[in-house]
Short mmCIF file of C-alpha atoms in Angstrom, two decimals:
data_model
loop_
_atom_site.label_atom_id
_atom_site.label_comp_id
_atom_site.label_asym_id
_atom_site.label_seq_id
_atom_site.Cartn_x
_atom_site.Cartn_y
_atom_site.Cartn_z
CA MET A 3 -27.64 108.98 46.79
CA ILE A 4 -26.00 111.79 44.87
CA ARG A 5 -23.33 112.09 47.52
CA ALA A 6 -22.61 108.42 47.19
CA MET A 7 -22.24 108.73 43.46
CA VAL A 8 -19.81 111.66 43.56
CA PRO A 9 -16.72 109.60 44.42
CA VAL A 10 -17.60 107.06 41.81
CA LEU A 11 -18.03 109.71 39.16
CA LEU A 12 -14.81 111.39 40.21
CA ALA A 13 -12.97 108.10 39.96
CA LEU A 14 -14.39 107.55 36.50
CA VAL A 15 -13.35 111.02 35.39
CA VAL A 16 -9.85 110.51 36.73
CA ALA A 17 -9.63 107.10 35.11
CA CYS A 18 -10.77 108.38 31.74
CA GLY A 19 -8.54 111.38 31.96
CA GLY A 20 -5.64 109.13 32.85
CA SER A 21 -5.97 106.91 29.84
CA ALA A 22 -6.59 109.87 27.55
CA GLY A 23 -3.49 111.54 28.95
CA LYS A 24 -1.45 108.43 28.32
CA VAL A 25 -2.65 108.18 24.77
CA ASP A 26 -2.02 111.86 24.14
CA GLN A 27 1.48 111.51 25.46
CA ALA A 28 2.04 108.40 23.37
CA VAL A 29 0.77 110.14 20.25
CA THR A 30 3.05 113.10 20.88
CA ILE A 31 6.07 110.87 21.34
CA ALA A 32 5.16 108.63 18.41
CA LYS A 33 4.88 111.58 16.07
CA GLU A 34 8.26 112.85 17.14
CA ILE A 35 9.76 109.40 16.68
CA ARG A 36 8.27 109.09 13.24
CA GLU A 37 9.77 112.39 12.26
CA LYS A 38 13.19 111.42 13.52
CA PRO A 39 13.40 107.64 13.76
CA ASP A 40 17.14 107.70 14.27
CA GLU A 41 16.66 109.67 17.44
CA ALA A 42 13.93 107.51 18.93
CA GLU A 43 15.87 106.71 22.07
CA LYS A 44 16.80 110.32 22.61
CA ILE A 45 13.20 111.41 22.11
CA LEU A 46 12.01 108.93 24.71
CA GLY A 47 14.66 110.23 27.08
CA ALA A 48 13.43 113.75 26.58
CA HIS A 49 10.02 112.55 27.73
CA GLN A 50 11.55 110.80 30.74
CA MET A 51 10.73 107.41 29.37
CA THR A 52 12.79 104.28 28.82
CA ALA A 53 12.38 101.84 25.95
CA ASP A 54 10.89 99.31 28.36
CA GLN A 55 8.35 101.84 29.60
CA TRP A 56 7.51 102.74 26.03
CA GLU A 57 6.92 99.10 25.17
CA ALA A 58 4.75 98.66 28.24
CA LEU A 59 2.73 101.72 27.23
CA MET A 60 2.30 100.37 23.71
CA TYR A 61 1.10 97.04 25.12
CA GLU A 62 -1.35 98.87 27.36
CA ILE A 63 -2.74 100.97 24.52
CA ALA A 64 -2.93 98.01 22.15
CA SER A 65 -4.89 95.99 24.70
CA ASP A 66 -7.58 98.65 25.05
CA PRO A 67 -9.63 99.12 21.89
CA ALA A 68 -10.70 102.64 22.83
CA MET A 69 -7.15 103.71 23.57
CA ALA A 70 -5.84 102.01 20.45
CA GLU A 71 -8.42 103.76 18.33
CA GLN A 72 -7.58 107.08 19.92
CA PHE A 73 -3.89 106.43 19.33
CA GLU A 74 -4.50 105.52 15.70
CA ALA A 75 -6.64 108.60 15.14
CA GLY A 76 -4.09 110.79 16.87
CA LEU A 77 -1.32 109.58 14.62
CA GLN A 78 -3.36 110.24 11.53
CA LYS A 79 -3.90 113.84 12.54
CA LYS A 80 -1.30 116.18 11.22
CA MET B 26 50.63 55.42 25.89
CA ARG B 27 50.68 57.51 28.99
CA SER B 28 51.12 60.68 26.97
CA MET B 29 48.16 59.72 24.78
CA ILE B 30 45.94 59.35 27.81
CA LEU B 31 47.10 62.68 29.10
CA HIS B 32 46.42 64.30 25.74
CA ALA B 33 42.95 62.83 25.57
CA PHE B 34 42.21 64.00 29.06
CA ALA B 35 43.44 67.49 28.23
CA ILE B 36 41.31 67.63 25.09
CA GLY B 37 38.32 66.46 27.11
CA LEU B 38 38.85 69.21 29.64
CA VAL B 39 38.98 71.83 26.93
CA ALA B 40 36.10 70.47 24.86
CA ALA B 41 33.62 69.78 27.65
CA PRO B 42 32.70 73.40 28.38
CA MET B 43 32.34 74.07 24.66
CA VAL B 44 29.87 71.23 24.27
CA ALA B 45 28.01 72.36 27.34
CA HIS B 46 27.60 75.83 25.88
CA ALA B 47 26.51 74.66 22.47
CA ALA B 48 22.98 73.57 23.33
CA PRO B 49 21.85 76.67 25.21
CA ALA B 50 23.31 78.78 22.46
CA ALA B 51 21.13 77.05 19.92
CA ILE B 52 18.06 77.45 22.07
CA GLU B 53 18.70 81.10 22.61
CA ALA B 54 19.44 81.79 18.97
CA SER B 55 15.90 82.73 18.07
CA GLU B 56 15.46 84.86 21.15
CA SER B 57 18.67 86.73 20.56
CA ALA B 58 17.42 87.77 17.14
CA ALA B 59 15.14 90.21 18.89
CA ASP B 60 17.95 91.36 21.12
CA ARG B 61 20.09 92.21 18.12
CA ARG B 62 17.76 95.06 17.31
CA THR B 63 18.99 98.47 18.11
CA PRO B 64 17.05 100.39 20.75
CA ASN B 65 15.75 102.69 18.03
CA GLU B 66 14.43 99.74 16.03
CA ARG B 67 12.83 98.34 19.15
CA ILE B 68 11.12 101.63 19.91
CA LEU B 69 9.93 102.05 16.35
CA GLY B 70 8.63 98.50 16.23
CA ALA B 71 6.72 98.99 19.46
CA LEU B 72 5.09 102.08 18.04
CA THR B 73 3.12 99.97 15.59
CA LEU B 74 1.67 97.58 18.16
CA PRO B 75 -1.58 99.49 18.84
CA LEU B 76 -2.05 99.99 15.10
CA LYS B 77 -1.61 96.30 14.38
CA ALA B 78 -3.95 95.40 17.22
CA GLN B 79 -6.57 97.66 15.70
CA ALA B 80 -5.99 96.10 12.30
CA LEU B 81 -6.55 92.67 13.81
CA ARG B 82 -9.79 93.81 15.42
CA LYS B 83 -10.95 95.30 12.15
CA ALA B 84 -10.07 92.06 10.38
CA GLY B 85 -12.73 90.39 12.50
CA VAL B 86 -10.90 88.85 15.42
CA GLY B 87 -12.81 89.10 18.67
CA GLU B 88 -11.69 91.47 21.36
CA GLY B 89 -11.13 88.63 23.80
CA GLU B 90 -8.83 86.90 21.35
CA VAL B 91 -6.84 90.04 20.65
CA LYS B 92 -6.42 90.68 24.35
CA ALA B 93 -5.46 87.08 25.01
CA GLY B 94 -2.85 87.18 22.28
CA LEU B 95 -1.41 90.43 23.59
CA LYS B 96 -1.39 89.11 27.13
CA ALA B 97 0.40 85.97 26.05
CA ALA B 98 3.01 88.01 24.21
CA LYS B 99 3.47 90.38 27.11
CA ASP B 100 3.70 87.57 29.65
CA LYS B 101 6.41 85.96 27.55
CA LYS B 102 8.22 89.29 27.44
CA LEU B 103 7.99 89.35 23.69
CA PRO B 104 9.26 92.70 22.44
CA ALA B 105 6.36 94.90 21.43
CA GLY B 106 7.75 95.14 17.92
CA ASP B 107 7.72 91.35 17.57
CA ALA B 108 4.20 91.24 18.96
CA ALA B 109 3.22 93.83 16.37
CA GLU B 110 4.61 91.60 13.62
CA VAL B 111 2.67 88.65 14.96
CA LEU B 112 -0.55 90.65 15.05
CA ASP B 113 0.13 91.95 11.57
CA GLU B 114 0.56 88.44 10.27
CA ALA B 115 -2.57 87.34 12.08
CA ALA B 116 -4.55 90.23 10.60
CA LYS B 117 -3.41 89.34 7.09
CA ALA B 118 -4.17 85.67 7.62
CA THR B 119 -7.58 86.52 9.05
CA ARG B 120 -8.41 88.65 6.06
CA ASP B 121 -7.35 85.84 3.75
CA HIS B 122 -8.74 82.84 5.58
CA GLY B 123 -11.10 84.12 8.22
CA PRO B 124 -10.60 84.05 11.97
CA VAL B 125 -9.69 80.97 13.93
CA ASP B 126 -11.06 79.90 17.27
CA ASN B 127 -8.92 80.51 20.30
CA PHE B 128 -6.39 82.72 18.60
CA GLY B 129 -5.07 83.86 21.96
CA ALA B 130 -4.64 80.32 23.22
CA PHE B 131 -2.92 79.36 20.00
CA VAL B 132 -0.44 82.20 20.32
CA GLN B 133 0.13 81.27 23.94
CA ALA B 134 0.81 77.66 22.99
CA LYS B 135 3.25 78.62 20.26
CA LEU B 136 5.06 81.03 22.54
CA ASP B 137 5.25 78.31 25.15
CA ALA B 138 6.75 76.07 22.52
CA GLY B 139 9.46 78.64 21.99
CA LEU B 140 8.39 79.99 18.63
CA ARG B 141 9.33 83.56 17.93
CA GLY B 142 9.56 85.95 15.06
CA ARG B 143 9.12 84.46 11.61
CA ASP B 144 8.51 80.97 12.93
CA LEU B 145 5.63 82.24 15.01
CA ALA B 146 4.25 84.27 12.13
CA ALA B 147 4.45 81.25 9.84
CA ALA B 148 2.69 79.09 12.42
CA ILE B 149 -0.10 81.63 12.66
CA ARG B 150 -0.51 81.75 8.91
CA GLU B 151 -0.62 77.96 8.72
CA GLU B 152 -3.16 77.81 11.51
CA HIS B 153 -5.42 80.25 9.71
CA ALA B 154 -4.94 78.41 6.43
CA ALA B 155 -5.90 75.13 8.07
CA ARG B 156 -8.63 76.18 10.45
CA GLY B 157 -9.72 79.64 9.44
CA LYS B 158 -13.43 80.06 9.12
CA GLY B 159 -12.73 81.04 5.58
CA LYS B 160 -14.71 83.83 4.07
CA GLY B 161 -14.23 82.15 0.73
CA LYS B 162 -16.39 79.27 1.86
CA SER B 163 -19.53 81.28 1.99
CA GLU B 164 -18.94 84.00 -0.49
CA GLY B 165 -18.16 82.12 -3.62
CA LYS B 166 -14.58 83.18 -3.87
CA GLY B 167 -13.74 80.28 -6.05
CA PRO B 168 -10.56 79.50 -7.86
CA PRO B 169 -10.14 80.37 -11.45
CA GLU B 170 -12.24 77.76 -13.12
CA GLY B 171 -10.21 77.78 -16.25
CA LYS B 172 -7.46 76.07 -14.35
CA GLY B 173 -6.34 72.59 -14.97
CA PRO B 174 -7.26 70.16 -12.26
CA GLU B 175 -3.77 69.68 -11.00
CA ALA B 176 -3.61 73.26 -9.91
CA LYS B 177 -6.48 72.79 -7.55
CA SER B 178 -4.57 70.64 -5.19
CA ASP B 179 -2.31 73.55 -4.45
CA GLY B 180 -5.01 75.44 -2.70
CA PRO B 181 -5.50 75.27 1.01
CA PRO B 182 -8.05 72.75 2.19
CA HIS B 183 -10.65 75.25 3.28
CA GLY B 184 -10.72 77.03 0.01
CA GLY B 185 -9.01 80.19 1.10
CA PRO B 186 -6.15 81.65 -0.84
CA ALA B 187 -2.88 79.85 -0.66
CA ASP B 188 -1.05 83.09 -0.50
CA ASP B 189 -1.38 86.64 -1.57
CA LYS B 190 -2.67 86.95 -5.03
CA GLY B 191 -2.90 89.81 -7.31
CA PRO B 192 -5.99 91.89 -7.39
CA GLU B 193 -7.22 90.33 -10.56
CA GLY B 194 -8.07 86.97 -9.20
CA LYS B 195 -5.06 85.21 -10.42
CA GLY B 196 -4.67 81.60 -9.57
CA PRO B 197 -2.65 80.37 -6.65
CA GLU B 198 0.44 80.13 -8.71
CA GLY B 199 0.32 83.52 -10.17
CA LYS B 200 -1.25 82.68 -13.46
CA GLY B 201 -1.80 85.35 -15.93
CA PRO B 202 -4.80 87.57 -15.87
CA ASP B 203 -6.47 85.49 -18.51
CA GLY B 204 -7.24 83.01 -15.79
CA LYS B 205 -5.61 80.12 -17.47
CA GLY B 206 -4.51 77.24 -15.39
CA PRO B 207 -1.01 75.95 -15.25
CA ASP B 208 -1.48 74.30 -18.55
CA GLY B 209 -3.36 77.12 -20.03
CA LYS B 210 -6.69 75.56 -19.36
CA GLY B 211 -8.24 72.58 -17.80
CA PRO B 212 -8.70 69.40 -19.72
CA ASP B 213 -12.42 69.85 -20.15
CA ASP B 214 -12.49 73.50 -20.80
CA LYS B 215 -14.79 74.52 -23.51
CA GLY B 216 -15.27 77.93 -24.89
CA PRO B 217 -12.91 80.80 -24.40
CA PRO B 218 -10.08 79.59 -22.26
CA GLY B 219 -10.44 80.49 -18.67
CA GLN B 220 -12.58 83.48 -19.29
CA ASP B 221 -14.65 83.09 -16.20
CA ALA B 222 -11.62 82.42 -14.16
CA ALA B 223 -10.37 85.88 -14.79
CA GLU B 224 -13.64 87.23 -13.60
CA GLY B 225 -13.78 85.04 -10.60
CA LYS B 226 -16.93 83.16 -11.15
CA ALA B 227 -17.79 80.49 -8.71
CA PRO B 228 -18.35 76.88 -9.68
CA GLY B 229 -22.02 77.45 -10.03
CA ASP B 230 -21.77 80.10 -12.65
CA LYS B 231 -24.09 79.77 -15.52
CA GLY B 232 -22.03 81.56 -18.01
CA PRO B 233 -23.14 81.50 -21.56
CA ASN B 234 -20.00 79.85 -22.72
CA GLY B 235 -19.55 77.53 -19.87
CA ALA B 236 -15.98 78.54 -19.72
CA GLY B 237 -14.32 77.53 -16.57
CA ALA B 238 -16.80 74.81 -15.89
CA ALA B 239 -14.24 72.11 -15.81
CA GLU B 240 -13.85 72.09 -12.09
CA GLY B 241 -16.88 70.53 -10.74
CA LYS B 242 -20.42 71.30 -11.47
CA ALA B 243 -22.99 70.30 -9.06
CA PRO B 244 -25.83 68.26 -10.53
CA GLY B 245 -28.15 71.19 -10.75
CA ASP B 246 -25.91 73.37 -12.79
CA LYS B 247 -27.34 74.67 -15.93
CA GLU B 248 -24.32 74.31 -18.04
CA PRO B 249 -24.29 72.82 -21.44
CA PRO B 250 -24.09 69.08 -21.24
CA GLY B 251 -20.75 67.48 -21.24
CA LYS B 252 -19.12 70.24 -19.30
CA ALA B 253 -19.79 68.98 -15.89
CA GLY B 254 -16.93 68.95 -13.49
CA ALA B 255 -14.22 66.54 -14.21
CA GLU B 256 -13.42 66.39 -10.57
CA GLY B 257 -16.79 66.52 -8.93
CA LYS B 258 -16.06 69.48 -6.76
CA ALA B 259 -18.56 70.17 -4.08
CA PRO B 260 -20.53 73.39 -4.44
CA ASP B 261 -18.76 74.88 -1.49
CA ASP B 262 -15.38 73.97 -2.82
CA LYS B 263 -14.04 77.38 -3.45
CA GLY B 264 -10.65 78.61 -3.65
CA SER B 265 -8.76 81.72 -3.57
CA GLY B 266 -8.40 83.48 -6.75
CA ASN B 267 -11.04 86.08 -6.38
CA ALA B 268 -10.88 87.02 -2.81
CA LYS B 269 -9.47 90.35 -3.72
CA ASN B 270 -11.74 91.61 -6.41
CA GLY B 271 -14.94 90.29 -4.96
CA LYS B 272 -16.43 89.58 -8.31
CA ALA B 273 -17.44 86.16 -7.20
CA ASN B 274 -20.11 87.69 -5.07
CA GLU B 275 -21.49 89.67 -7.89
CA LYS B 276 -21.43 87.02 -10.49
CA ALA B 277 -22.53 83.92 -8.76
CA LYS B 278 -23.37 82.67 -5.35
CA PRO B 279 -22.42 79.05 -5.11
CA GLU B 280 -25.02 78.42 -2.47
CA THR B 281 -27.74 79.15 -4.93
CA ALA B 282 -26.24 78.42 -8.24
CA GLY B 283 -23.96 75.54 -7.61
CA LYS B 284 -26.35 73.06 -6.10
#
Protein backbone atom coordinates (compact mmCIF):
# COMPACT_ATOMS: atom_id res chain seq x y z
CA MET A 1 0.00 0.00 0.00
CA ILE A 2 2.76 2.39 1.00
CA ARG A 3 4.75 1.41 -2.05
CA ALA A 4 1.80 2.16 -4.23
CA MET A 5 1.41 5.57 -2.69
CA VAL A 6 5.05 6.60 -3.14
CA PRO A 7 4.79 7.45 -6.84
CA VAL A 8 1.62 9.36 -6.26
CA LEU A 9 3.17 11.36 -3.46
CA LEU A 10 6.27 12.00 -5.52
CA ALA A 11 4.14 13.22 -8.40
CA LEU A 12 2.29 15.55 -6.06
CA VAL A 13 5.52 16.92 -4.65
CA VAL A 14 6.90 17.50 -8.13
CA ALA A 15 3.67 19.12 -9.24
CA CYS A 16 3.56 21.44 -6.25
CA GLY A 17 7.20 22.27 -6.56
CA GLY A 18 6.69 22.99 -10.23
CA SER A 19 3.95 25.51 -9.71
CA ALA A 20 5.77 27.11 -6.79
CA GLY A 21 8.88 27.37 -8.94
CA LYS A 22 6.91 29.03 -11.70
CA VAL A 23 5.40 31.53 -9.33
CA ASP A 24 8.75 32.27 -7.73
CA GLN A 25 10.26 32.87 -11.13
CA ALA A 26 7.33 35.05 -12.12
CA VAL A 27 7.62 37.09 -8.93
CA THR A 28 11.33 37.58 -9.48
CA ILE A 29 10.80 38.74 -13.04
CA ALA A 30 7.81 40.90 -12.14
CA LYS A 31 9.75 42.70 -9.46
CA GLU A 32 12.57 43.41 -11.86
CA ILE A 33 10.11 44.66 -14.46
CA ARG A 34 8.44 46.92 -11.95
CA GLU A 35 11.76 48.40 -11.03
CA LYS A 36 12.68 49.04 -14.64
CA PRO A 37 9.52 49.05 -16.74
CA ASP A 38 11.32 50.47 -19.75
CA GLU A 39 13.53 47.41 -19.85
CA ALA A 40 10.77 44.84 -19.51
CA GLU A 41 11.60 43.09 -22.75
CA LYS A 42 15.28 42.97 -21.94
CA ILE A 43 14.55 41.59 -18.49
CA LEU A 44 12.43 38.82 -19.96
CA GLY A 45 15.24 38.04 -22.37
CA ALA A 46 17.67 37.75 -19.51
CA HIS A 47 15.38 35.10 -18.05
CA GLN A 48 15.18 33.30 -21.39
CA MET A 49 11.56 34.19 -21.81
CA THR A 50 9.61 35.79 -24.64
CA ALA A 51 6.67 38.15 -24.23
CA ASP A 52 4.33 35.39 -25.42
CA GLN A 53 5.70 32.98 -22.83
CA TRP A 54 5.36 35.64 -20.17
CA GLU A 55 1.73 36.20 -21.12
CA ALA A 56 1.07 32.47 -21.07
CA LEU A 57 2.64 32.26 -17.62
CA MET A 58 0.50 35.14 -16.38
CA TYR A 59 -2.61 33.42 -17.73
CA GLU A 60 -1.60 30.20 -16.00
CA ILE A 61 -1.00 31.91 -12.66
CA ALA A 62 -4.17 33.97 -12.90
CA SER A 63 -6.23 30.85 -13.55
CA ASP A 64 -5.01 29.13 -10.39
CA PRO A 65 -6.19 30.84 -7.21
CA ALA A 66 -3.37 29.39 -5.12
CA MET A 67 -0.73 30.47 -7.59
CA ALA A 68 -2.32 33.88 -8.01
CA GLU A 69 -2.38 34.38 -4.27
CA GLN A 70 1.23 33.32 -4.00
CA PHE A 71 2.14 35.69 -6.83
CA GLU A 72 0.30 38.56 -5.19
CA ALA A 73 1.93 37.89 -1.83
CA GLY A 74 5.32 37.58 -3.46
CA LEU A 75 4.99 40.95 -5.13
CA GLN A 76 4.00 42.60 -1.89
CA LYS A 77 7.13 41.34 -0.18
CA LYS A 78 10.02 43.71 -0.41
CA MET B 1 -17.20 58.59 -75.52
CA ARG B 2 -14.68 55.86 -75.92
CA SER B 3 -12.17 57.73 -73.81
CA MET B 4 -14.76 58.19 -71.08
CA ILE B 5 -15.39 54.47 -70.94
CA LEU B 6 -11.70 53.83 -70.77
CA HIS B 7 -11.32 56.35 -67.97
CA ALA B 8 -14.15 54.83 -66.00
CA PHE B 9 -12.69 51.40 -66.44
CA ALA B 10 -9.29 52.62 -65.29
CA ILE B 11 -10.78 54.28 -62.22
CA GLY B 12 -12.66 51.09 -61.45
CA LEU B 13 -9.48 49.06 -61.64
CA VAL B 14 -7.72 51.40 -59.25
CA ALA B 15 -10.62 51.81 -56.82
CA ALA B 16 -11.70 48.18 -56.54
CA PRO B 17 -8.78 46.99 -54.42
CA MET B 18 -9.16 50.02 -52.16
CA VAL B 19 -12.80 49.21 -51.52
CA ALA B 20 -11.95 45.59 -50.93
CA HIS B 21 -9.42 46.55 -48.29
CA ALA B 22 -11.66 49.01 -46.51
CA ALA B 23 -13.97 46.55 -44.78
CA PRO B 24 -11.34 44.25 -43.26
CA ALA B 25 -9.46 47.30 -42.11
CA ALA B 26 -12.48 48.48 -40.17
CA ILE B 27 -12.99 45.08 -38.63
CA GLU B 28 -9.41 44.81 -37.58
CA ALA B 29 -9.28 48.32 -36.18
CA SER B 30 -10.21 47.32 -32.66
CA GLU B 31 -7.86 44.36 -32.67
CA SER B 32 -4.96 46.41 -33.91
CA ALA B 33 -5.34 48.72 -30.93
CA ALA B 34 -3.82 46.00 -28.82
CA ASP B 35 -1.11 45.43 -31.36
CA ARG B 36 -0.09 49.06 -31.22
CA ARG B 37 1.22 48.52 -27.72
CA THR B 38 4.90 48.33 -27.34
CA PRO B 39 6.30 45.02 -26.13
CA ASN B 40 7.15 46.66 -22.82
CA GLU B 41 3.57 47.84 -22.37
CA ARG B 42 2.33 44.38 -23.24
CA ILE B 43 4.62 42.77 -20.70
CA LEU B 44 3.69 45.26 -18.00
CA GLY B 45 0.00 44.82 -18.71
CA ALA B 46 0.30 41.06 -18.47
CA LEU B 47 1.98 41.38 -15.11
CA THR B 48 -1.25 42.61 -13.56
CA LEU B 49 -3.42 39.73 -14.79
CA PRO B 50 -3.02 37.47 -11.72
CA LEU B 51 -3.60 40.47 -9.46
CA LYS B 52 -6.78 41.43 -11.25
CA ALA B 53 -7.97 37.83 -11.21
CA GLN B 54 -7.47 37.78 -7.46
CA ALA B 55 -9.33 41.07 -7.13
CA LEU B 56 -12.23 39.58 -9.05
CA ARG B 57 -12.29 36.54 -6.79
CA LYS B 58 -12.22 38.76 -3.74
CA ALA B 59 -15.05 40.83 -5.18
CA GLY B 60 -17.21 37.72 -4.94
CA VAL B 61 -17.12 36.15 -8.37
CA GLY B 62 -17.02 32.37 -8.26
CA GLU B 63 -13.87 30.51 -9.15
CA GLY B 64 -15.58 28.77 -12.04
CA GLU B 65 -16.62 32.09 -13.52
CA VAL B 66 -13.16 33.58 -13.17
CA LYS B 67 -11.62 30.56 -14.83
CA ALA B 68 -14.20 30.57 -17.59
CA GLY B 69 -13.57 34.23 -18.28
CA LEU B 70 -9.82 33.71 -18.37
CA LYS B 71 -10.18 30.69 -20.61
CA ALA B 72 -12.38 32.61 -23.00
CA ALA B 73 -9.87 35.44 -23.15
CA LYS B 74 -6.96 33.07 -23.63
CA ASP B 75 -8.77 31.07 -26.30
CA LYS B 76 -9.45 34.28 -28.19
CA LYS B 77 -5.78 35.17 -27.88
CA LEU B 78 -6.64 38.32 -26.01
CA PRO B 79 -3.43 39.93 -24.77
CA ALA B 80 -3.00 39.30 -21.07
CA GLY B 81 -2.95 43.03 -20.43
CA ASP B 82 -6.34 43.43 -22.10
CA ALA B 83 -7.67 40.48 -20.12
CA ALA B 84 -6.41 42.17 -16.97
CA GLU B 85 -8.34 45.32 -17.87
CA VAL B 86 -11.47 43.28 -18.45
CA LEU B 87 -11.11 41.54 -15.10
CA ASP B 88 -10.44 44.86 -13.43
CA GLU B 89 -13.60 46.31 -14.88
CA ALA B 90 -15.54 43.22 -13.87
CA ALA B 91 -14.20 43.43 -10.31
CA LYS B 92 -15.24 47.07 -10.04
CA ALA B 93 -18.66 46.35 -11.48
CA THR B 94 -19.09 43.39 -9.15
CA ARG B 95 -18.25 45.51 -6.15
CA ASP B 96 -20.75 48.13 -7.29
CA HIS B 97 -23.56 45.95 -8.52
CA GLY B 98 -22.90 42.44 -7.31
CA PRO B 99 -21.93 39.43 -9.39
CA VAL B 100 -23.80 38.27 -12.44
CA ASP B 101 -24.60 34.73 -13.43
CA ASN B 102 -22.47 33.15 -16.09
CA PHE B 103 -19.80 35.81 -16.15
CA GLY B 104 -17.51 33.51 -18.10
CA ALA B 105 -20.14 32.74 -20.69
CA PHE B 106 -20.93 36.42 -21.02
CA VAL B 107 -17.29 37.29 -21.65
CA GLN B 108 -17.07 34.45 -24.14
CA ALA B 109 -20.13 35.72 -25.99
CA LYS B 110 -18.83 39.27 -26.13
CA LEU B 111 -15.43 38.12 -27.33
CA ASP B 112 -17.16 36.03 -29.97
CA ALA B 113 -19.03 39.13 -31.01
CA GLY B 114 -15.72 40.84 -31.56
CA LEU B 115 -15.74 43.20 -28.60
CA ARG B 116 -12.37 44.16 -27.25
CA GLY B 117 -10.80 46.69 -24.99
CA ARG B 118 -13.05 49.51 -23.84
CA ASP B 119 -16.08 48.17 -25.67
CA LEU B 120 -15.77 44.90 -23.82
CA ALA B 121 -15.22 46.65 -20.51
CA ALA B 122 -18.28 48.83 -21.11
CA ALA B 123 -20.37 45.78 -21.98
CA ILE B 124 -19.31 44.12 -18.75
CA ARG B 125 -20.21 47.17 -16.72
CA GLU B 126 -23.60 47.40 -18.40
CA GLU B 127 -24.24 43.72 -17.80
CA HIS B 128 -23.49 44.08 -14.11
CA ALA B 129 -25.59 47.22 -13.91
CA ALA B 130 -28.52 45.43 -15.51
CA ARG B 131 -28.27 41.97 -14.01
CA GLY B 132 -25.94 42.21 -11.06
CA LYS B 133 -27.27 40.63 -7.92
CA GLY B 134 -26.88 44.02 -6.40
CA LYS B 135 -25.64 44.26 -2.88
CA GLY B 136 -27.62 47.45 -2.57
CA LYS B 137 -30.83 45.49 -2.85
CA SER B 138 -30.42 43.76 0.43
CA GLU B 139 -28.32 46.12 2.42
CA GLY B 140 -30.31 49.28 2.32
CA LYS B 141 -27.88 51.24 0.24
CA GLY B 142 -30.52 53.63 -0.83
CA PRO B 143 -30.20 56.80 -2.78
CA PRO B 144 -30.04 60.11 -1.07
CA GLU B 145 -33.61 60.60 -0.02
CA GLY B 146 -33.38 64.31 -0.14
CA LYS B 147 -33.26 64.09 -3.88
CA GLY B 148 -35.95 65.28 -6.14
CA PRO B 149 -37.88 62.55 -7.84
CA GLU B 150 -36.51 63.20 -11.26
CA ALA B 151 -33.07 62.22 -10.12
CA LYS B 152 -34.22 58.77 -9.25
CA SER B 153 -34.75 57.73 -12.78
CA ASP B 154 -31.06 58.12 -13.39
CA GLY B 155 -30.21 55.21 -11.23
CA PRO B 156 -29.76 51.74 -12.60
CA PRO B 157 -32.82 49.54 -12.43
CA HIS B 158 -31.53 47.22 -9.76
CA GLY B 159 -30.72 49.97 -7.38
CA GLY B 160 -26.98 49.78 -7.61
CA PRO B 161 -24.88 52.83 -8.18
CA ALA B 162 -24.98 54.35 -11.60
CA ASP B 163 -21.32 55.02 -11.46
CA ASP B 164 -18.59 55.68 -9.01
CA LYS B 165 -19.65 58.04 -6.34
CA GLY B 166 -17.75 59.81 -3.76
CA PRO B 167 -17.29 58.28 -0.40
CA GLU B 168 -19.87 60.47 1.18
CA GLY B 169 -22.89 58.98 -0.42
CA LYS B 170 -23.38 61.59 -3.00
CA GLY B 171 -26.18 61.14 -5.42
CA PRO B 172 -25.73 59.65 -8.84
CA GLU B 173 -25.05 62.98 -10.36
CA GLY B 174 -22.45 64.08 -7.97
CA LYS B 175 -24.59 66.18 -5.73
CA GLY B 176 -23.04 67.98 -2.91
CA PRO B 177 -22.39 66.37 0.39
CA ASP B 178 -25.51 67.89 1.81
CA GLY B 179 -27.42 65.22 -0.03
CA LYS B 180 -29.60 67.58 -1.91
CA GLY B 181 -31.18 66.41 -5.06
CA PRO B 182 -30.76 68.06 -8.39
CA ASP B 183 -33.12 70.75 -7.36
CA GLY B 184 -31.80 71.01 -3.91
CA LYS B 185 -34.47 68.83 -2.47
CA GLY B 186 -37.41 66.80 -3.45
CA PRO B 187 -40.80 68.33 -3.80
CA ASP B 188 -42.12 66.85 -0.59
CA ASP B 189 -39.11 67.27 1.52
CA LYS B 190 -39.81 68.45 4.95
CA GLY B 191 -37.34 69.30 7.59
CA PRO B 192 -33.70 69.96 6.99
CA PRO B 193 -33.05 69.54 3.33
CA GLY B 194 -31.65 66.22 2.44
CA GLN B 195 -30.10 65.60 5.77
CA ASP B 196 -30.67 61.91 5.76
CA ALA B 197 -29.49 61.66 2.25
CA ALA B 198 -26.07 62.72 3.27
CA GLU B 199 -26.05 60.03 5.86
CA GLY B 200 -27.37 57.42 3.55
CA LYS B 201 -30.51 56.39 5.26
CA ALA B 202 -32.68 53.93 3.51
CA PRO B 203 -36.28 54.60 2.61
CA GLY B 204 -37.46 53.07 5.80
CA ASP B 205 -35.61 55.39 8.06
CA LYS B 206 -37.54 56.74 10.93
CA GLY B 207 -35.62 59.87 11.36
CA PRO B 208 -36.93 62.41 13.75
CA ASN B 209 -37.25 65.02 11.11
CA GLY B 210 -38.46 62.83 8.37
CA ALA B 211 -35.99 64.45 6.12
CA GLY B 212 -35.46 62.56 2.97
CA ALA B 213 -38.77 60.83 3.21
CA ALA B 214 -40.00 62.11 -0.06
CA GLU B 215 -39.03 59.08 -2.02
CA GLY B 216 -41.42 56.45 -1.11
CA LYS B 217 -42.45 55.31 2.25
CA ALA B 218 -43.92 51.97 2.62
CA PRO B 219 -47.26 51.90 4.41
CA GLY B 220 -45.76 50.85 7.68
CA ASP B 221 -43.32 53.66 7.96
CA LYS B 222 -43.50 55.65 11.08
CA GLU B 223 -42.95 58.98 9.57
CA PRO B 224 -44.98 61.99 10.35
CA PRO B 225 -48.11 62.03 8.28
CA GLY B 226 -48.06 63.74 5.00
CA LYS B 227 -44.52 62.78 4.25
CA ALA B 228 -45.17 59.53 2.62
CA GLY B 229 -43.43 58.86 -0.61
CA ALA B 230 -44.51 60.90 -3.50
CA GLU B 231 -43.50 58.14 -5.80
CA GLY B 232 -44.49 55.05 -3.94
CA LYS B 233 -41.11 53.44 -4.01
CA ALA B 234 -41.01 49.85 -3.00
CA PRO B 235 -39.14 49.08 0.20
CA ASP B 236 -36.42 47.36 -1.71
CA ASP B 237 -36.04 50.21 -4.10
CA LYS B 238 -32.61 51.32 -3.16
CA GLY B 239 -30.10 53.14 -5.03
CA SER B 240 -26.54 53.91 -4.97
CA GLY B 241 -25.55 56.79 -2.96
CA ASN B 242 -24.34 55.08 0.12
CA ALA B 243 -22.68 52.04 -1.13
CA LYS B 244 -19.36 53.42 -0.17
CA ASN B 245 -19.83 54.59 3.35
CA GLY B 246 -22.06 51.79 4.46
CA LYS B 247 -24.06 53.98 6.73
CA ALA B 248 -27.25 52.61 5.33
CA ASN B 249 -26.61 49.40 7.13
CA GLU B 250 -26.10 51.10 10.39
CA LYS B 251 -28.95 53.46 10.22
CA ALA B 252 -31.76 51.52 8.76
CA LYS B 253 -32.47 48.18 7.26
CA PRO B 254 -35.17 48.56 4.68
CA GLU B 255 -36.28 45.00 5.16
CA THR B 256 -37.36 45.76 8.65
CA ALA B 257 -38.07 49.39 8.64
CA GLY B 258 -39.45 50.07 5.24
CA LYS B 259 -42.33 47.65 5.16
